[in-house]
């Protein structure tokens, strides 16, 4: 089987993780946590970094830190992972999903601005699959109206928008370090911000809301979202190879484009937008309407040929659990509904070889033939 993803762990990561084992610093009290937070925040040009257990937790703390109130609305893409939506619900606010662009799969400024009401308190932007959201119009509007911007850059390590790093745009921005990310810590996440109060609030939420003066006294309710020193060690080693990782991912993307561009039954991800160049977090494909079966069937047939795949996100407004809660009744967001049914992604891990890419492309074309 050619796996859809396979992380690459280098010598430096091994050395740093072994140092944790040798010194006994394995909990969240170890010295690598602070170093990782500083290095990562600097990488994306932010003042503060708060390391947490995963990207979902990062969103929970980031949204939790904004002090939203019941009835406040937060706009988010429908085409994303449920972590974005659960963070909004857990903060007691109302999620307002919007559709995405059929080519970049990112939500557009037009769709976001059209969803703004008098109750909109925040806009959550999510950079999807390796291309940046067109931030300028969203940031200008949010600034003018005093609306907070939450930037989910979970998939966007090494991605830039108009030359600036993704993760530098939100009042608060978040990352994931799951093994399919361009930087991994196994499981892990990070909140970055320039706002000291938000950073402090996230630190408190991360650590059960402990009172700084008297341990075990709580002024607010938090969670245990603490990252371990072992994970931070892995992350510090991974940061050093980010440039190399992005270069490899781009070369995978370019090669797949060469191998598949002549097949008009497939829609490929764009190499760039006016905002920036694709870092191909994943290499997504969307089946054209000329193909008589859907992505589910396509993935099944590729699995028979020993090619690993994953489906695209399933839209938030179509989630059974949310429908049962009475949310998004009769909502229709057709672009996301279509790509959820016709989109999937193919192997693009860092260990992927040139021969494997040729094999994947040939298998895709054979199934479509
Ligand atoms: C856009 C986006 N946000 C958040 C997450 C959640 O990150 P984690 O899996 O680390 O909880 C992911 C995970 O892939 C993601 O793609």
JSON list of N, CA, C and O and ligand atoms in Angstrom, two decimals, residues 53-57 59 80-81 83-84 126-128 152 154-155 175-178 180-181 187-189 281 313, ligand 1:
[
{"chain": "A", "resi": 53, "resn": "UNK", "atom": "N", "xyz": [-1.99, 20.60, 23.31]},
{"chain": "A", "resi": 53, "resn": "UNK", "atom": "CA", "xyz": [-1.98, 19.17, 22.98]},
{"chain": "A", "resi": 53, "resn": "UNK", "atom": "C", "xyz": [-2.30, 18.84, 21.53]},
{"chain": "A", "resi": 53, "resn": "UNK", "atom": "O", "xyz": [-1.91, 17.79, 21.04]},
{"chain": "A", "resi": 54, "resn": "UNK", "atom": "N", "xyz": [-3.04, 19.68, 20.85]},
{"chain": "A", "resi": 54, "resn": "UNK", "atom": "CA", "xyz": [-3.36, 19.44, 19.43]},
{"chain": "A", "resi": 54, "resn": "UNK", "atom": "C", "xyz": [-4.01, 20.70, 18.83]},
{"chain": "A", "resi": 54, "resn": "UNK", "atom": "O", "xyz": [-4.27, 21.68, 19.55]},
{"chain": "A", "resi": 55, "resn": "UNK", "atom": "N", "xyz": [-4.28, 20.65, 17.54]},
{"chain": "A", "resi": 55, "resn": "UNK", "atom": "CA", "xyz": [-4.84, 21.82, 16.86]},
{"chain": "A", "resi": 55, "resn": "UNK", "atom": "C", "xyz": [-6.27, 22.11, 17.26]},
{"chain": "A", "resi": 55, "resn": "UNK", "atom": "O", "xyz": [-6.72, 23.26, 17.22]},
{"chain": "A", "resi": 56, "resn": "UNK", "atom": "N", "xyz": [-6.99, 21.06, 17.66]},
{"chain": "A", "resi": 56, "resn": "UNK", "atom": "CA", "xyz": [-8.37, 21.23, 18.12]},
{"chain": "A", "resi": 56, "resn": "UNK", "atom": "C", "xyz": [-8.37, 22.00, 19.44]},
{"chain": "A", "resi": 56, "resn": "UNK", "atom": "O", "xyz": [-9.15, 22.95, 19.63]},
{"chain": "A", "resi": 57, "resn": "UNK", "atom": "N", "xyz": [-7.47, 21.60, 20.34]},
{"chain": "A", "resi": 57, "resn": "UNK", "atom": "CA", "xyz": [-7.33, 22.29, 21.63]},
{"chain": "A", "resi": 57, "resn": "UNK", "atom": "C", "xyz": [-6.91, 23.74, 21.43]},
{"chain": "A", "resi": 57, "resn": "UNK", "atom": "O", "xyz": [-7.35, 24.64, 22.15]},
{"chain": "A", "resi": 59, "resn": "UNK", "atom": "N", "xyz": [-7.68, 25.63, 18.96]},
{"chain": "A", "resi": 59, "resn": "UNK", "atom": "CA", "xyz": [-8.88, 26.40, 18.58]},
{"chain": "A", "resi": 59, "resn": "UNK", "atom": "C", "xyz": [-9.79, 26.62, 19.78]},
{"chain": "A", "resi": 59, "resn": "UNK", "atom": "O", "xyz": [-10.34, 27.72, 19.95]},
{"chain": "A", "resi": 80, "resn": "UNK", "atom": "N", "xyz": [-14.48, 22.55, 6.25]},
{"chain": "A", "resi": 80, "resn": "UNK", "atom": "CA", "xyz": [-13.35, 22.49, 7.19]},
{"chain": "A", "resi": 80, "resn": "UNK", "atom": "C", "xyz": [-13.57, 21.31, 8.12]},
{"chain": "A", "resi": 80, "resn": "UNK", "atom": "O", "xyz": [-14.53, 20.54, 7.96]},
{"chain": "A", "resi": 81, "resn": "UNK", "atom": "N", "xyz": [-12.67, 21.19, 9.11]},
{"chain": "A", "resi": 81, "resn": "UNK", "atom": "CA", "xyz": [-12.80, 20.11, 10.09]},
{"chain": "A", "resi": 81, "resn": "UNK", "atom": "C", "xyz": [-13.73, 20.57, 11.23]},
{"chain": "A", "resi": 81, "resn": "UNK", "atom": "O", "xyz": [-13.82, 21.78, 11.50]},
{"chain": "A", "resi": 83, "resn": "UNK", "atom": "N", "xyz": [-13.39, 20.59, 14.30]},
{"chain": "A", "resi": 83, "resn": "UNK", "atom": "CA", "xyz": [-12.71, 21.30, 15.40]},
{"chain": "A", "resi": 83, "resn": "UNK", "atom": "C", "xyz": [-13.01, 22.80, 15.38]},
{"chain": "A", "resi": 83, "resn": "UNK", "atom": "O", "xyz": [-13.11, 23.43, 16.44]},
{"chain": "A", "resi": 84, "resn": "UNK", "atom": "N", "xyz": [-13.15, 23.37, 14.18]},
{"chain": "A", "resi": 84, "resn": "UNK", "atom": "CA", "xyz": [-13.43, 24.82, 14.06]},
{"chain": "A", "resi": 84, "resn": "UNK", "atom": "C", "xyz": [-14.79, 25.12, 14.66]},
{"chain": "A", "resi": 84, "resn": "UNK", "atom": "O", "xyz": [-14.98, 26.09, 15.40]},
{"chain": "A", "resi": 126, "resn": "UNK", "atom": "N", "xyz": [-9.86, 29.85, 7.58]},
{"chain": "A", "resi": 126, "resn": "UNK", "atom": "CA", "xyz": [-9.11, 28.59, 7.60]},
{"chain": "A", "resi": 126, "resn": "UNK", "atom": "C", "xyz": [-8.42, 28.42, 6.26]},
{"chain": "A", "resi": 126, "resn": "UNK", "atom": "O", "xyz": [-9.09, 28.41, 5.22]},
{"chain": "A", "resi": 127, "resn": "UNK", "atom": "N", "xyz": [-7.10, 28.35, 6.26]},
{"chain": "A", "resi": 127, "resn": "UNK", "atom": "CA", "xyz": [-6.37, 28.13, 5.00]},
{"chain": "A", "resi": 127, "resn": "UNK", "atom": "C", "xyz": [-6.47, 26.64, 4.68]},
{"chain": "A", "resi": 127, "resn": "UNK", "atom": "O", "xyz": [-5.97, 25.80, 5.43]},
{"chain": "A", "resi": 128, "resn": "UNK", "atom": "N", "xyz": [-7.08, 26.33, 3.54]},
{"chain": "A", "resi": 128, "resn": "UNK", "atom": "CA", "xyz": [-7.41, 24.94, 3.24]},
{"chain": "A", "resi": 128, "resn": "UNK", "atom": "C", "xyz": [-6.41, 24.30, 2.27]},
{"chain": "A", "resi": 128, "resn": "UNK", "atom": "O", "xyz": [-6.14, 24.83, 1.19]},
{"chain": "A", "resi": 152, "resn": "UNK", "atom": "N", "xyz": [-7.22, 29.97, 11.50]},
{"chain": "A", "resi": 152, "resn": "UNK", "atom": "CA", "xyz": [-6.82, 28.57, 11.68]},
{"chain": "A", "resi": 152, "resn": "UNK", "atom": "C", "xyz": [-5.80, 28.23, 10.59]},
{"chain": "A", "resi": 152, "resn": "UNK", "atom": "O", "xyz": [-6.16, 28.03, 9.43]},
{"chain": "A", "resi": 154, "resn": "UNK", "atom": "N", "xyz": [-3.84, 25.58, 10.78]},
{"chain": "A", "resi": 154, "resn": "UNK", "atom": "CA", "xyz": [-3.47, 24.20, 11.14]},
{"chain": "A", "resi": 154, "resn": "UNK", "atom": "C", "xyz": [-2.70, 23.50, 10.02]},
{"chain": "A", "resi": 154, "resn": "UNK", "atom": "O", "xyz": [-1.83, 22.67, 10.28]},
{"chain": "A", "resi": 155, "resn": "UNK", "atom": "N", "xyz": [-3.04, 23.86, 8.76]},
{"chain": "A", "resi": 155, "resn": "UNK", "atom": "CA", "xyz": [-2.45, 23.16, 7.60]},
{"chain": "A", "resi": 155, "resn": "UNK", "atom": "C", "xyz": [-1.42, 24.04, 6.90]},
{"chain": "A", "resi": 155, "resn": "UNK", "atom": "O", "xyz": [-1.04, 23.74, 5.76]},
{"chain": "A", "resi": 175, "resn": "UNK", "atom": "N", "xyz": [-2.30, 26.53, 15.07]},
{"chain": "A", "resi": 175, "resn": "UNK", "atom": "CA", "xyz": [-1.65, 25.51, 14.24]},
{"chain": "A", "resi": 175, "resn": "UNK", "atom": "C", "xyz": [-1.89, 24.12, 14.84]},
{"chain": "A", "resi": 175, "resn": "UNK", "atom": "O", "xyz": [-2.13, 23.99, 16.04]},
{"chain": "A", "resi": 176, "resn": "UNK", "atom": "N", "xyz": [-1.74, 23.11, 13.97]},
{"chain": "A", "resi": 176, "resn": "UNK", "atom": "CA", "xyz": [-1.75, 21.71, 14.43]},
{"chain": "A", "resi": 176, "resn": "UNK", "atom": "C", "xyz": [-0.39, 21.10, 14.08]},
{"chain": "A", "resi": 176, "resn": "UNK", "atom": "O", "xyz": [0.23, 21.49, 13.09]},
{"chain": "A", "resi": 177, "resn": "UNK", "atom": "N", "xyz": [0.04, 20.13, 14.89]},
{"chain": "A", "resi": 177, "resn": "UNK", "atom": "CA", "xyz": [1.30, 19.44, 14.59]},
{"chain": "A", "resi": 177, "resn": "UNK", "atom": "C", "xyz": [1.06, 17.93, 14.46]},
{"chain": "A", "resi": 177, "resn": "UNK", "atom": "O", "xyz": [1.91, 17.12, 14.83]},
{"chain": "A", "resi": 178, "resn": "UNK", "atom": "N", "xyz": [-0.10, 17.55, 13.96]},
{"chain": "A", "resi": 178, "resn": "UNK", "atom": "CA", "xyz": [-0.41, 16.15, 13.69]},
{"chain": "A", "resi": 178, "resn": "UNK", "atom": "C", "xyz": [0.61, 15.64, 12.65]},
{"chain": "A", "resi": 178, "resn": "UNK", "atom": "O", "xyz": [1.16, 16.43, 11.89]},
{"chain": "A", "resi": 180, "resn": "UNK", "atom": "N", "xyz": [0.59, 14.51, 9.76]},
{"chain": "A", "resi": 180, "resn": "UNK", "atom": "CA", "xyz": [0.49, 14.88, 8.34]},
{"chain": "A", "resi": 180, "resn": "UNK", "atom": "C", "xyz": [0.78, 16.36, 8.11]},
{"chain": "A", "resi": 180, "resn": "UNK", "atom": "O", "xyz": [0.65, 16.84, 6.98]},
{"chain": "A", "resi": 181, "resn": "UNK", "atom": "N", "xyz": [1.16, 17.09, 9.15]},
{"chain": "A", "resi": 181, "resn": "UNK", "atom": "CA", "xyz": [1.45, 18.52, 9.00]},
{"chain": "A", "resi": 181, "resn": "UNK", "atom": "C", "xyz": [2.92, 18.74, 8.62]},
{"chain": "A", "resi": 181, "resn": "UNK", "atom": "O", "xyz": [3.74, 17.87, 8.83]},
{"chain": "A", "resi": 187, "resn": "UNK", "atom": "N", "xyz": [1.24, 14.40, 18.26]},
{"chain": "A", "resi": 187, "resn": "UNK", "atom": "CA", "xyz": [0.03, 15.21, 18.46]},
{"chain": "A", "resi": 187, "resn": "UNK", "atom": "C", "xyz": [0.54, 16.54, 18.99]},
{"chain": "A", "resi": 187, "resn": "UNK", "atom": "O", "xyz": [1.54, 16.57, 19.72]},
{"chain": "A", "resi": 188, "resn": "UNK", "atom": "N", "xyz": [-0.12, 17.62, 18.69]},
{"chain": "A", "resi": 188, "resn": "UNK", "atom": "CA", "xyz": [0.33, 18.90, 19.23]},
{"chain": "A", "resi": 188, "resn": "UNK", "atom": "C", "xyz": [-0.33, 20.06, 18.52]},
{"chain": "A", "resi": 188, "resn": "UNK", "atom": "O", "xyz": [-0.93, 19.89, 17.45]},
{"chain": "A", "resi": 189, "resn": "UNK", "atom": "N", "xyz": [-0.26, 21.22, 19.13]},
{"chain": "A", "resi": 189, "resn": "UNK", "atom": "CA", "xyz": [-0.84, 22.42, 18.53]},
{"chain": "A", "resi": 189, "resn": "UNK", "atom": "C", "xyz": [-0.21, 23.66, 19.13]},
{"chain": "A", "resi": 189, "resn": "UNK", "atom": "O", "xyz": [0.52, 23.57, 20.13]},
{"chain": "A", "resi": 281, "resn": "UNK", "atom": "N", "xyz": [-0.37, 21.07, 1.29]},
{"chain": "A", "resi": 281, "resn": "UNK", "atom": "CA", "xyz": [-0.50, 20.28, 2.52]},
{"chain": "A", "resi": 281, "resn": "UNK", "atom": "C", "xyz": [-0.96, 18.87, 2.13]},
{"chain": "A", "resi": 281, "resn": "UNK", "atom": "O", "xyz": [-0.42, 17.88, 2.61]},
{"chain": "A", "resi": 313, "resn": "UNK", "atom": "N", "xyz": [-13.07, 17.06, 3.29]},
{"chain": "A", "resi": 313, "resn": "UNK", "atom": "CA", "xyz": [-13.93, 17.37, 4.45]},
{"chain": "A", "resi": 313, "resn": "UNK", "atom": "C", "xyz": [-15.40, 17.19, 4.07]},
{"chain": "A", "resi": 313, "resn": "UNK", "atom": "O", "xyz": [-15.78, 17.34, 2.90]},
{"chain": "B", "resi": 1, "resn": "LIG", "atom": "C1", "xyz": [-8.03, 23.12, 9.31]},
{"chain": "B", "resi": 1, "resn": "LIG", "atom": "C2", "xyz": [-7.78, 22.28, 10.52]},
{"chain": "B", "resi": 1, "resn": "LIG", "atom": "N1", "xyz": [-8.04, 22.79, 11.73]},
{"chain": "B", "resi": 1, "resn": "LIG", "atom": "C3", "xyz": [-7.84, 22.09, 12.85]},
{"chain": "B", "resi": 1, "resn": "LIG", "atom": "C4", "xyz": [-7.36, 20.81, 12.81]},
{"chain": "B", "resi": 1, "resn": "LIG", "atom": "C5", "xyz": [-7.25, 20.03, 14.09]},
{"chain": "B", "resi": 1, "resn": "LIG", "atom": "O1", "xyz": [-5.95, 19.70, 14.41]},
{"chain": "B", "resi": 1, "resn": "LIG", "atom": "P1", "xyz": [-5.64, 18.40, 15.35]},
{"chain": "B", "resi": 1, "resn": "LIG", "atom": "O2", "xyz": [-5.84, 17.20, 14.50]},
{"chain": "B", "resi": 1, "resn": "LIG", "atom": "O3", "xyz": [-4.21, 18.60, 15.73]},
{"chain": "B", "resi": 1, "resn": "LIG", "atom": "O4", "xyz": [-6.56, 18.47, 16.50]},
{"chain": "B", "resi": 1, "resn": "LIG", "atom": "C6", "xyz": [-7.05, 20.23, 11.58]},
{"chain": "B", "resi": 1, "resn": "LIG", "atom": "C7", "xyz": [-6.51, 18.86, 11.51]},
{"chain": "B", "resi": 1, "resn": "LIG", "atom": "O5", "xyz": [-6.06, 18.36, 10.52]},
{"chain": "B", "resi": 1, "resn": "LIG", "atom": "C8", "xyz": [-7.28, 20.97, 10.40]},
{"chain": "B", "resi": 1, "resn": "LIG", "atom": "O6", "xyz": [-7.03, 20.46, 9.18]}
]
